[in-house]
CSV table of C-alpha atoms and ligand atoms in Angstrom, one decimal:
chain,number,residue,atom,x,y,z
A,196,MET,CA,95.6,83.3,116.2
A,197,VAL,CA,93.9,81.8,119.2
A,198,PRO,CA,91.9,78.8,117.9
A,199,MET,CA,88.1,79.6,117.4
A,200,THR,CA,85.4,77.5,115.8
A,201,LEU,CA,83.3,79.0,113.0
A,202,GLN,CA,80.4,78.9,115.5
A,203,GLU,CA,82.3,80.9,118.0
A,204,ILE,CA,83.4,83.4,115.4
A,205,ALA,CA,79.8,83.8,114.2
A,206,GLU,CA,78.7,84.5,117.7
A,207,ALA,CA,81.5,87.0,118.3
A,208,VAL,CA,80.7,89.0,115.2
A,209,GLY,CA,76.9,88.6,115.2
A,210,GLY,CA,77.1,86.8,111.8
A,211,ALA,CA,75.5,83.7,110.3
A,212,PRO,CA,77.4,80.7,108.9
A,213,HIS,CA,76.7,80.0,105.2
A,214,ASP,CA,77.8,77.0,103.1
A,215,ALA,CA,79.6,75.8,106.3
A,216,PRO,CA,78.6,72.2,106.8
A,217,ASP,CA,80.9,72.0,109.9
A,218,PRO,CA,80.3,74.8,112.4
A,219,GLY,CA,83.0,73.2,114.6
A,220,ALA,CA,85.7,73.8,112.0
A,221,VAL,CA,88.6,75.7,113.6
A,222,VAL,CA,90.3,78.9,112.6
A,223,ASP,CA,93.8,78.8,114.1
A,224,ARG,CA,95.9,81.0,111.8
A,225,PRO,CA,95.7,84.8,111.5
A,226,GLY,CA,92.8,86.4,109.8
A,227,VAL,CA,94.1,88.1,106.6
A,228,ILE,CA,92.6,90.5,104.0
A,229,ASP,CA,95.0,89.5,101.1
A,230,SER,CA,94.1,86.0,99.7
A,231,ARG,CA,97.8,85.5,98.8
A,232,LEU,CA,98.7,85.6,102.5
A,233,VAL,CA,96.2,82.8,103.5
A,234,GLU,CA,97.8,80.0,105.5
A,235,PRO,CA,95.9,76.7,106.0
A,236,GLY,CA,93.6,77.3,108.9
A,237,ALA,CA,93.2,81.0,108.4
A,238,LEU,CA,90.2,83.2,108.1
A,239,PHE,CA,90.0,85.1,104.9
A,240,ILE,CA,88.4,88.5,105.3
A,241,ALA,CA,86.6,89.8,102.2
A,242,LEU,CA,86.8,93.6,102.2
A,243,PRO,CA,85.7,95.9,99.4
A,244,GLY,CA,89.0,97.5,98.1
A,245,GLU,CA,89.7,100.6,96.1
A,246,HIS,CA,90.6,98.5,93.0
A,247,THR,CA,88.9,95.2,93.6
A,248,ASP,CA,86.4,93.4,95.8
A,249,GLY,CA,87.8,90.9,98.3
A,250,HIS,CA,84.7,88.7,97.7
A,251,ARG,CA,86.1,87.8,94.3
A,252,PHE,CA,89.0,86.0,96.0
A,253,ALA,CA,86.9,84.0,98.5
A,254,GLU,CA,87.1,80.7,96.5
A,255,ALA,CA,90.8,81.1,95.9
A,256,ALA,CA,91.3,81.7,99.6
A,257,VAL,CA,89.5,78.6,100.6
A,258,ARG,CA,91.4,76.6,98.0
A,259,ALA,CA,94.6,77.9,99.6
A,260,GLY,CA,93.5,76.5,102.9
A,261,ALA,CA,91.4,79.2,104.6
A,262,THR,CA,88.9,77.5,107.0
A,263,ALA,CA,86.2,80.1,106.0
A,264,VAL,CA,85.6,83.6,104.7
A,265,LEU,CA,84.3,86.6,106.7
A,266,ALA,CA,82.0,88.2,104.1
A,267,ALA,CA,79.2,90.6,103.5
A,268,ARG,CA,77.3,88.1,101.3
A,269,PRO,CA,77.3,84.3,100.7
A,270,VAL,CA,80.2,83.4,98.5
A,271,GLY,CA,79.6,79.7,97.7
A,272,VAL,CA,82.3,78.5,100.0
A,273,PRO,CA,82.2,78.3,103.9
A,274,ALA,CA,81.6,81.8,105.1
A,275,ILE,CA,80.4,83.8,108.1
A,276,VAL,CA,78.1,86.5,106.7
A,277,VAL,CA,77.8,89.8,108.5
A,278,PRO,CA,76.2,93.2,107.7
A,279,ASP,CA,79.5,95.1,107.9
A,280,VAL,CA,82.8,93.3,107.5
A,281,GLN,CA,84.9,96.1,109.0
A,282,ASP,CA,82.8,96.2,112.1
A,283,ALA,CA,83.0,92.4,112.3
A,284,MET,CA,86.8,92.6,112.2
A,285,GLY,CA,86.7,94.9,115.2
A,286,ALA,CA,84.3,92.6,117.1
A,287,LEU,CA,86.5,89.6,116.3
A,288,ALA,CA,89.6,91.4,117.4
A,289,ARG,CA,87.9,92.0,120.7
A,290,ALA,CA,86.9,88.4,121.0
A,291,VAL,CA,90.4,87.3,120.2
A,292,LEU,CA,91.9,89.6,122.8
A,293,ASP,CA,89.5,88.3,125.4
A,294,ARG,CA,90.8,84.8,124.7
A,295,LEU,CA,94.4,85.8,125.1
A,296,LYS,CA,96.2,85.6,128.4
A,297,ALA,CA,95.7,89.3,129.1
A,298,PRO,CA,98.7,90.7,127.3
A,299,THR,CA,99.7,94.3,128.3
A,300,VAL,CA,98.4,96.5,125.4
A,301,ILE,CA,100.5,99.5,124.5
A,302,GLY,CA,99.0,102.0,122.2
A,303,LEU,CA,101.0,104.7,120.5
A,304,THR,CA,100.1,107.7,118.4
A,305,GLY,CA,101.5,111.0,117.2
A,306,SER,CA,101.8,113.0,114.1
A,307,ALA,CA,105.2,111.7,113.0
A,308,GLY,CA,107.4,108.8,114.0
A,309,LYS,CA,104.7,106.3,115.0
A,310,THR,CA,106.0,103.4,112.9
A,311,SER,CA,109.7,104.2,113.6
A,312,THR,CA,109.0,104.3,117.4
A,313,LYS,CA,106.8,101.2,117.2
A,314,ASP,CA,109.7,99.3,115.6
A,315,LEU,CA,112.2,100.6,118.2
A,316,LEU,CA,109.8,99.8,121.0
A,317,ALA,CA,109.1,96.3,119.8
A,318,GLN,CA,112.8,95.6,119.6
A,319,VAL,CA,113.2,96.8,123.2
A,320,LEU,CA,110.2,95.0,124.5
A,321,GLU,CA,111.3,91.7,122.9
A,322,THR,CA,114.2,91.7,125.3
A,323,MET,CA,111.6,91.7,128.2
A,324,ASP,CA,108.8,89.3,127.1
A,325,THR,CA,107.0,87.8,124.1
A,326,THR,CA,105.9,90.8,121.9
A,327,VAL,CA,103.6,91.2,119.0
A,328,ALA,CA,103.6,94.6,117.3
A,329,THR,CA,101.8,96.3,114.4
A,330,PRO,CA,103.3,95.1,111.1
A,331,LEU,CA,104.6,97.9,108.8
A,332,SER,CA,102.2,100.9,109.4
A,333,PHE,CA,98.9,99.0,109.8
A,334,ASN,CA,97.5,101.6,112.2
A,335,GLY,CA,93.8,102.0,111.4
A,336,GLU,CA,90.5,100.3,111.8
A,337,ILE,CA,91.6,97.4,109.6
A,338,GLY,CA,95.3,97.2,110.6
A,339,LEU,CA,94.6,97.1,114.3
A,340,PRO,CA,92.4,94.0,114.1
A,341,LEU,CA,94.9,92.4,111.7
A,342,THR,CA,97.6,92.9,114.3
A,343,VAL,CA,95.5,91.4,117.1
A,344,PHE,CA,94.8,88.3,115.0
A,345,ARG,CA,98.6,87.7,114.9
A,346,ALA,CA,98.8,87.4,118.7
A,347,ASP,CA,98.4,84.0,120.5
A,348,GLU,CA,98.4,82.6,124.0
A,349,SER,CA,102.2,83.2,124.3
A,350,THR,CA,101.8,87.0,123.7
A,351,ARG,CA,102.6,89.1,126.8
A,352,LEU,CA,103.1,92.5,125.2
A,353,LEU,CA,101.0,93.8,122.3
A,354,VAL,CA,102.2,97.1,120.7
A,355,LEU,CA,99.6,98.9,118.6
A,356,GLU,CA,100.3,101.8,116.3
A,357,MET,CA,97.2,104.0,116.2
A,358,GLY,CA,96.7,106.5,113.4
A,359,SER,CA,94.1,109.3,113.5
A,360,ARG,CA,92.8,111.5,110.7
A,361,GLY,CA,90.1,113.1,112.9
A,362,ALA,CA,88.2,113.2,116.1
A,363,GLY,CA,86.8,109.8,117.2
A,364,HIS,CA,89.3,107.6,115.2
A,365,ILE,CA,91.5,106.7,118.2
A,366,LYS,CA,88.5,106.4,120.4
A,367,TYR,CA,87.2,103.7,117.9
A,368,LEU,CA,90.5,101.8,118.1
A,369,THR,CA,90.8,101.9,121.9
A,370,GLY,CA,87.1,100.8,122.0
A,371,ILE,CA,88.2,97.6,120.2
A,372,VAL,CA,91.4,97.1,122.2
A,373,PRO,CA,91.7,99.1,125.4
A,374,PRO,CA,95.3,100.0,126.0
A,375,LYS,CA,97.0,99.9,129.4
A,376,VAL,CA,99.9,102.1,128.3
A,377,GLY,CA,99.4,105.0,126.0
A,378,LEU,CA,102.4,106.8,124.3
A,379,VAL,CA,101.9,110.2,122.5
A,380,LEU,CA,104.9,111.2,120.5
A,381,ASN,CA,104.1,114.7,119.1
A,382,VAL,CA,101.5,116.9,117.6
A,383,GLY,CA,102.5,118.3,114.2
A,384,THR,CA,100.8,119.2,111.0
A,385,ALA,CA,100.4,115.8,109.4
A,386,HIS,CA,96.9,115.5,107.9
A,387,VAL,CA,96.1,119.0,109.3
A,388,GLY,CA,93.9,119.6,106.3
A,389,GLU,CA,91.7,116.7,107.2
A,390,PHE,CA,91.4,117.6,110.8
A,391,GLY,CA,90.5,121.3,110.4
A,392,GLY,CA,91.1,123.6,113.3
A,393,GLY,CA,94.9,123.3,113.4
A,394,LYS,CA,97.2,121.7,115.9
A,395,GLU,CA,94.7,122.2,118.8
A,396,SER,CA,92.2,119.9,117.1
A,397,ILE,CA,94.9,117.4,116.4
A,398,ALA,CA,95.9,117.4,120.1
A,399,VAL,CA,92.2,116.8,121.0
A,400,ALA,CA,92.0,113.8,118.6
A,401,LYS,CA,95.4,112.3,119.6
A,402,GLY,CA,94.5,112.8,123.3
A,403,GLU,CA,91.7,110.2,123.0
A,404,LEU,CA,94.5,107.7,123.6
A,405,VAL,CA,95.2,108.8,127.1
A,406,GLU,CA,91.6,109.3,127.9
A,407,ALA,CA,91.2,105.5,127.3
A,408,LEU,CA,93.8,104.5,129.9
A,409,PRO,CA,92.8,103.0,133.2
A,410,VAL,CA,93.9,104.3,136.7
A,411,ASP,CA,96.5,101.5,136.9
A,412,GLY,CA,97.8,102.3,133.4
A,413,LEU,CA,100.5,104.6,132.3
A,414,ALA,CA,100.5,107.7,130.0
A,415,VAL,CA,103.8,108.3,128.4
A,416,LEU,CA,104.0,111.9,127.2
A,417,ASN,CA,106.6,114.0,125.3
A,418,ALA,CA,107.8,116.7,127.7
A,419,ASP,CA,109.3,118.6,124.8
A,420,ASP,CA,105.9,119.1,123.1
A,421,PRO,CA,103.5,121.5,124.8
A,422,TYR,CA,100.5,120.1,122.8
A,423,VAL,CA,101.3,116.6,124.1
A,424,MET,CA,101.8,117.8,127.7
A,425,SER,CA,98.4,119.5,127.5
A,426,MET,CA,96.9,116.0,127.4
A,427,ALA,CA,98.1,115.2,131.0
A,428,PRO,CA,94.9,116.4,132.7
A,429,ARG,CA,92.8,114.2,130.3
A,430,THR,CA,94.0,110.9,131.8
A,431,VAL,CA,93.3,109.1,135.1
A,432,ALA,CA,96.5,107.1,134.6
A,433,PRO,CA,99.9,108.2,136.1
A,434,VAL,CA,102.1,110.1,133.7
A,435,LEU,CA,105.7,109.4,132.8
A,436,THR,CA,107.4,112.0,130.6
A,437,PHE,CA,110.3,111.8,128.1
A,438,GLY,CA,112.3,114.3,126.1
A,439,ALA,CA,115.6,115.9,125.3
A,440,ARG,CA,115.0,119.3,126.9
A,441,ALA,CA,112.9,118.0,129.8
A,442,GLY,CA,111.2,114.8,131.0
A,443,ASP,CA,111.6,111.9,133.5
A,444,VAL,CA,113.3,109.8,130.9
A,445,ARG,CA,115.9,112.0,129.2
A,446,ALA,CA,118.3,112.0,126.3
A,447,VAL,CA,121.3,114.1,127.2
A,448,ASP,CA,124.7,114.7,125.4
A,449,ILE,CA,123.2,114.1,122.0
A,450,GLU,CA,125.6,113.8,119.1
A,451,LEU,CA,125.4,112.7,115.5
A,452,ASP,CA,128.2,110.7,114.0
A,453,GLY,CA,129.6,111.4,110.5
A,454,ALA,CA,126.8,109.4,108.9
A,455,GLY,CA,124.0,111.1,110.8
A,456,ARG,CA,123.4,108.4,113.4
A,457,PRO,CA,122.6,109.8,116.8
A,458,SER,CA,124.1,108.7,120.1
A,459,PHE,CA,123.2,110.0,123.5
A,460,THR,CA,123.0,109.2,127.2
A,461,LEU,CA,119.7,107.8,128.5
A,462,THR,CA,118.9,109.0,132.0
A,463,TYR,CA,116.2,108.2,134.5
A,464,ARG,CA,116.2,108.8,138.3
A,465,GLY,CA,119.9,109.1,138.6
A,466,GLU,CA,120.7,106.0,136.4
A,467,SER,CA,122.2,106.5,133.0
A,468,ALA,CA,123.5,104.4,130.1
A,469,PRO,CA,124.9,105.1,126.6
A,470,VAL,CA,122.8,104.6,123.5
A,471,LYS,CA,124.3,104.5,120.0
A,472,LEU,CA,121.5,104.2,117.4
A,473,GLY,CA,121.9,102.4,114.1
A,474,LEU,CA,119.2,104.6,112.6
A,475,TYR,CA,119.8,107.8,110.7
A,476,GLY,CA,118.5,111.3,111.7
A,477,ALA,CA,118.4,113.4,114.9
A,478,HIS,CA,114.6,112.8,115.1
A,479,HIS,CA,115.2,109.3,116.2
A,480,VAL,CA,116.5,110.6,119.6
A,481,SER,CA,112.9,111.5,120.5
A,482,ASN,CA,111.6,108.2,119.1
A,483,ALA,CA,114.2,106.2,121.0
A,484,THR,CA,113.7,108.1,124.2
A,485,ALA,CA,109.9,107.5,123.9
A,486,ALA,CA,110.4,103.8,123.4
A,487,ALA,CA,112.8,103.7,126.4
A,488,ALA,CA,110.2,105.5,128.6
A,489,VAL,CA,107.6,102.9,127.8
A,490,ALA,CA,110.0,100.0,128.5
A,491,ILE,CA,111.2,101.6,131.7
A,492,GLY,CA,107.5,102.2,132.7
A,493,LEU,CA,107.0,98.5,132.2
A,494,GLY,CA,109.9,97.6,134.4
A,495,ALA,CA,113.1,97.6,132.2
A,496,SER,CA,116.3,99.0,133.6
A,497,VAL,CA,117.9,102.0,132.0
A,498,ARG,CA,120.8,99.8,130.9
A,499,GLN,CA,118.5,97.2,129.4
A,500,ALA,CA,116.6,99.8,127.4
A,501,ALA,CA,119.8,101.5,126.2
A,502,GLU,CA,121.4,98.2,125.1
A,503,ALA,CA,118.3,97.1,123.2
A,504,LEU,CA,118.0,100.5,121.5
A,505,THR,CA,121.7,100.3,120.5
A,506,GLY,CA,121.1,96.9,118.9
A,507,ALA,CA,117.8,98.1,117.1
A,508,ARG,CA,117.6,98.2,113.4
A,509,GLN,CA,115.3,99.9,110.8
A,510,LEU,CA,112.5,97.4,110.3
A,511,THR,CA,110.0,99.2,108.0
A,512,PRO,CA,111.2,100.3,104.6
A,513,GLY,CA,110.8,103.8,103.2
A,514,ARG,CA,111.8,105.6,106.4
A,515,MET,CA,115.3,107.0,106.2
A,516,ASP,CA,116.5,103.8,104.4
A,517,VAL,CA,120.1,104.3,103.5
A,518,THR,CA,121.8,102.5,100.6
A,519,GLU,CA,125.5,103.0,99.7
A,520,ARG,CA,125.7,102.4,96.0
A,521,PRO,CA,128.9,100.9,94.6
A,522,ASP,CA,129.5,104.1,92.6
A,523,GLY,CA,129.8,106.1,95.8
A,524,VAL,CA,126.3,107.7,95.7
A,525,THR,CA,124.4,107.5,99.0
A,526,VAL,CA,120.6,107.1,98.5
A,527,ILE,CA,118.3,108.0,101.4
A,528,ASN,CA,114.8,106.6,100.8
A,529,ASP,CA,112.4,108.5,103.1
A,530,ALA,CA,109.7,108.4,100.4
A,531,PHE,CA,107.0,106.6,102.4
A,532,ASN,CA,105.4,109.9,103.3
A,533,ALA,CA,106.0,113.6,104.0
A,534,ASN,CA,104.8,116.6,106.0
A,535,PRO,CA,106.5,119.8,107.1
A,536,GLU,CA,108.0,118.3,110.3
A,537,SER,CA,109.3,115.1,108.6
A,538,MET,CA,110.7,117.2,105.7
A,539,ALA,CA,112.6,119.3,108.3
A,540,VAL,CA,114.2,116.3,110.0
A,541,ALA,CA,115.0,114.6,106.8
A,542,LEU,CA,116.7,117.7,105.3
A,543,SER,CA,118.8,118.1,108.4
A,544,ALA,CA,119.8,114.5,108.3
A,545,LEU,CA,120.7,114.9,104.6
A,546,THR,CA,123.2,117.6,105.3
A,547,ALA,CA,124.5,115.8,108.4
A,548,MET,CA,125.2,112.7,106.3
A,549,ALA,CA,127.0,114.7,103.7
A,550,GLY,CA,129.4,116.0,106.3
A,551,GLY,CA,130.0,119.3,104.5
A,552,GLY,CA,132.1,117.9,101.7
A,553,ARG,CA,129.6,116.2,99.5
A,554,ARG,CA,126.9,117.4,97.1
A,555,THR,CA,123.4,117.0,98.6
A,556,VAL,CA,120.5,116.4,96.2
A,557,ALA,CA,117.0,116.6,97.6
A,558,VAL,CA,114.4,115.1,95.4
A,559,LEU,CA,111.2,116.4,97.0
A,560,GLY,CA,107.6,115.6,96.0
A,561,GLU,CA,104.6,117.6,97.2
A,562,MET,CA,103.1,117.3,100.7
A,563,ARG,CA,99.4,116.4,100.6
A,564,GLU,CA,96.6,117.0,103.0
A,565,LEU,CA,97.9,120.3,104.4
A,566,GLY,CA,94.7,122.3,103.9
A,567,GLU,CA,94.5,126.1,103.5
A,568,GLU,CA,98.1,126.5,104.7
A,569,SER,CA,99.4,124.2,102.0
A,570,ASP,CA,100.9,126.9,99.7
A,571,ALA,CA,102.7,128.5,102.7
A,572,HIS,CA,104.1,125.2,103.8
A,573,HIS,CA,105.5,124.5,100.3
A,574,ALA,CA,107.1,127.9,100.0
A,575,GLU,CA,108.6,127.4,103.5
A,576,LEU,CA,109.9,124.0,102.4
A,577,GLY,CA,112.0,125.7,99.7
A,578,ARG,CA,113.4,128.1,102.2
A,579,MET,CA,114.1,125.1,104.5
A,580,VAL,CA,116.1,123.4,101.7
A,581,ALA,CA,118.2,126.6,101.4
A,582,ARG,CA,118.6,127.1,105.2
A,583,ASN,CA,119.9,123.5,105.6
A,584,GLY,CA,122.6,124.2,103.1
A,585,VAL,CA,121.3,121.6,100.6
A,586,THR,CA,123.1,122.2,97.3
A,587,ASP,CA,120.7,120.8,94.8
A,588,LEU,CA,116.9,120.4,94.7
A,589,ILE,CA,114.7,118.5,92.3
A,590,ALA,CA,111.1,119.5,93.0
A,591,VAL,CA,108.6,117.0,91.7
A,592,GLY,CA,105.0,117.9,90.9
A,593,GLY,CA,102.7,120.8,89.9
A,594,ALA,CA,101.9,124.2,91.4
A,595,GLU,CA,103.0,123.4,94.9
A,596,ALA,CA,106.3,121.9,93.7
A,597,ALA,CA,106.8,125.2,91.8
A,598,LEU,CA,106.5,127.1,95.1
A,599,VAL,CA,109.2,124.9,96.7
A,600,HIS,CA,111.3,125.4,93.6
A,601,ALA,CA,110.9,129.2,93.5
A,602,SER,CA,111.8,129.8,97.2
A,603,ALA,CA,114.8,127.4,97.0
A,604,VAL,CA,116.1,129.3,94.0
A,605,ASP,CA,115.7,132.5,95.9
A,606,GLY,CA,117.8,130.9,98.7
A,607,GLY,CA,120.6,130.2,96.3
A,608,VAL,CA,119.9,126.4,95.7
A,609,THR,CA,120.6,124.9,92.3
A,610,ALA,CA,117.0,123.8,91.6
A,611,THR,CA,115.1,122.0,88.9
A,612,LEU,CA,111.3,121.5,88.6
A,613,VAL,CA,110.0,118.3,87.0
A,614,PRO,CA,106.3,117.3,86.6
A,615,ASP,CA,106.3,113.7,87.9
A,616,ARG,CA,108.3,110.7,89.2
A,617,ASP,CA,109.3,109.4,85.8
A,618,ALA,CA,110.7,112.8,84.8
A,619,ALA,CA,112.6,112.9,88.0
A,620,LEU,CA,114.1,109.5,87.3
A,621,ASP,CA,115.0,110.5,83.8
A,622,LEU,CA,116.8,113.5,85.1
A,623,LEU,CA,118.6,111.7,87.9
A,624,LEU,CA,120.0,109.2,85.4
A,625,THR,CA,122.5,111.8,84.3
A,626,TYR,CA,122.4,114.2,87.3
A,627,LEU,CA,123.9,112.0,90.0
A,628,LYS,CA,127.7,111.8,90.4
A,629,PRO,CA,129.9,109.7,92.6
A,630,GLY,CA,130.0,111.1,96.1
A,631,ASP,CA,126.5,112.6,96.0
A,632,VAL,CA,124.0,112.1,98.8
A,633,VAL,CA,120.5,112.0,97.5
A,634,LEU,CA,117.3,112.2,99.6
A,635,VAL,CA,114.0,111.1,98.1
A,636,LYS,CA,110.9,112.2,99.9
A,637,GLY,CA,107.3,113.2,99.3
A,638,SER,CA,103.8,112.3,100.2
A,639,HIS,CA,102.8,108.7,99.6
A,640,SER,CA,100.5,109.5,96.6
A,641,VAL,CA,103.4,111.2,94.7
A,642,GLY,CA,104.8,107.7,94.3
A,643,LEU,CA,108.4,108.5,94.9
A,644,GLU,CA,108.9,105.3,96.9
A,645,ASP,CA,109.3,103.4,93.6
A,646,ALA,CA,111.8,106.0,92.3
A,647,ALA,CA,113.8,105.7,95.5
A,648,MET,CA,113.9,102.0,95.3
A,649,ARG,CA,115.1,102.2,91.7
A,650,LEU,CA,117.8,104.7,92.5
A,651,ALA,CA,119.0,102.5,95.3
A,652,LYS,CA,119.4,99.7,92.7
A,653,PRO,CA,121.4,101.5,90.0
A,654,ASP,CA,122.1,98.4,88.0
A,655,ALA,CA,118.5,98.1,87.1
A,656,MET,CA,118.6,101.7,85.7
A,657,GLY,CA,121.9,101.4,83.9
A,658,LEU,CA,123.4,104.0,86.2
A,659,THR,CA,126.6,102.3,86.9
A,660,GLY,CA,129.5,101.3,84.7
B,823,ATP,N1,110.0,112.2,116.0
B,823,ATP,C1,109.8,112.7,114.8
B,823,ATP,N2,109.6,114.0,114.5
B,823,ATP,C2,109.5,114.4,113.3
B,823,ATP,N3,109.5,113.7,112.2
B,823,ATP,C3,109.7,112.4,112.3
B,823,ATP,C4,109.9,111.8,113.6
B,823,ATP,N4,110.1,110.5,113.5
B,823,ATP,C5,110.0,110.2,112.2
B,823,ATP,N5,109.8,111.3,111.5
B,823,ATP,C6,109.7,111.5,110.0
B,823,ATP,O1,108.4,111.1,109.7
B,823,ATP,C7,108.5,110.1,108.6
B,823,ATP,C8,107.5,109.1,108.9
B,823,ATP,O2,107.9,108.3,110.0
B,823,ATP,P1,107.0,107.1,110.5
B,823,ATP,O3,106.6,106.2,109.4
B,823,ATP,O4,107.8,106.5,111.6
B,823,ATP,O5,105.8,108.0,111.0
B,823,ATP,P2,104.3,107.6,111.2
B,823,ATP,O6,103.8,108.5,112.3
B,823,ATP,O7,104.1,106.1,111.4
B,823,ATP,O8,103.6,108.0,109.8
B,823,ATP,P3,102.2,107.5,109.2
B,823,ATP,O9,101.2,108.6,109.8
B,823,ATP,O10,102.3,107.7,107.8
B,823,ATP,O11,101.9,106.1,109.7
B,823,ATP,C9,109.9,109.6,108.6
B,823,ATP,O12,110.3,109.3,107.4
B,823,ATP,C10,110.7,110.7,109.2
B,823,ATP,O13,111.2,111.5,108.2
B,824,MG,MG1,103.0,104.7,110.5
């Protein structure tokens, strides 16, 4: 973090120092909300959590070397006390940004693929200049300031994943950190239940990103998605498009190798270069082309973008994480989250990776936050399993999992319904055979991530031998 004294921080956030004998004490390591991540010189930010209150860890944080705590009340150790800690994080992020050497801020949003694309983009931009990007999927009003705190004077490019669960969310984020470049990936049905009003209202909310761009900025839009293209008139920035069917930056001659990894030719204004991705699933073609478009918009050559994409790796776990077990079972952990679109791409990747000859086992949890259409989406998911030629389904959950199960059975899939994660693990213990390809996926709250991780480490489960 750029060094700031407690006095400067207090002024930036409109707070008052408490129990802080030295207002000139310096914070020069990133602000963090987890006291276990405190480095000497850090600012510990005490947030009320779901399970515990950050204020309880104030003393431990200072003991671990934190210069001070950002808190909602005095905590008996050096603190800056503010009325609202979350608001103060935003104000501090803005103050930090103002002290940086004007890095180019790239914001990206979309219904699916933000984290995957952010990781690809960061790996391309790193070949151009010093880059800081959102860690994992920290894409909200807390994660965005935390990302800004990681930047310092050497940071030239700042990549921020921006999530949105309703109108005004992205506007709030761009109010803290105004982006110069805005990338919108797609408009799907993720969180549609929370938005209300269907895809149109999601497009309205995600479009807040391009509304925040300046005239000398750049809006990077998905030419294959009409909802994204409908945002073009909402920005004063020039527009650069990407896509597989259309777009300024195009992916053509797309192929999947035997393991389901895409390769394609990247083209822009008559230039072209080959890309061979190390990531699994056809959906990454769109994500990679989006990342290339941003890099090209920032001055990269087509060849440079293509080479960096070819060298890029999966950075964030839980997204099409592939493990080859010693017993010949391939485990695909895509259990970080799920919605109808991401289920579709994951199921098609599953059958692509099996190459026709292997048994495919989809372990699918329910999809949350789909609103009124939720039942219909779950019934459709079962049909999708059948359409993709998946041989076996293990549906995990209650009434909605039962809908997936029923429509998959109708489609000729060998299907089993289990109530929860533990029951799924119990069943899989005896179910999986050498040669199987197993996909584990469901909404975050179903908790299948843990199951996927345990399946990928069969020794821990006594599955081998
Ligand atoms: N371009 C895409 N189109 C459709 N589905 C995608 C795309 N890219 C990724 N996915 C699917 O969406 C899942 C989530 O991917 P990722 O974490 O990159 O998205 P995200 O937008 O960051 O999600 P979140 O809203 O949870 O932060 C992946 O596991 C994958 O199955
Ligand atoms: Mg994400």
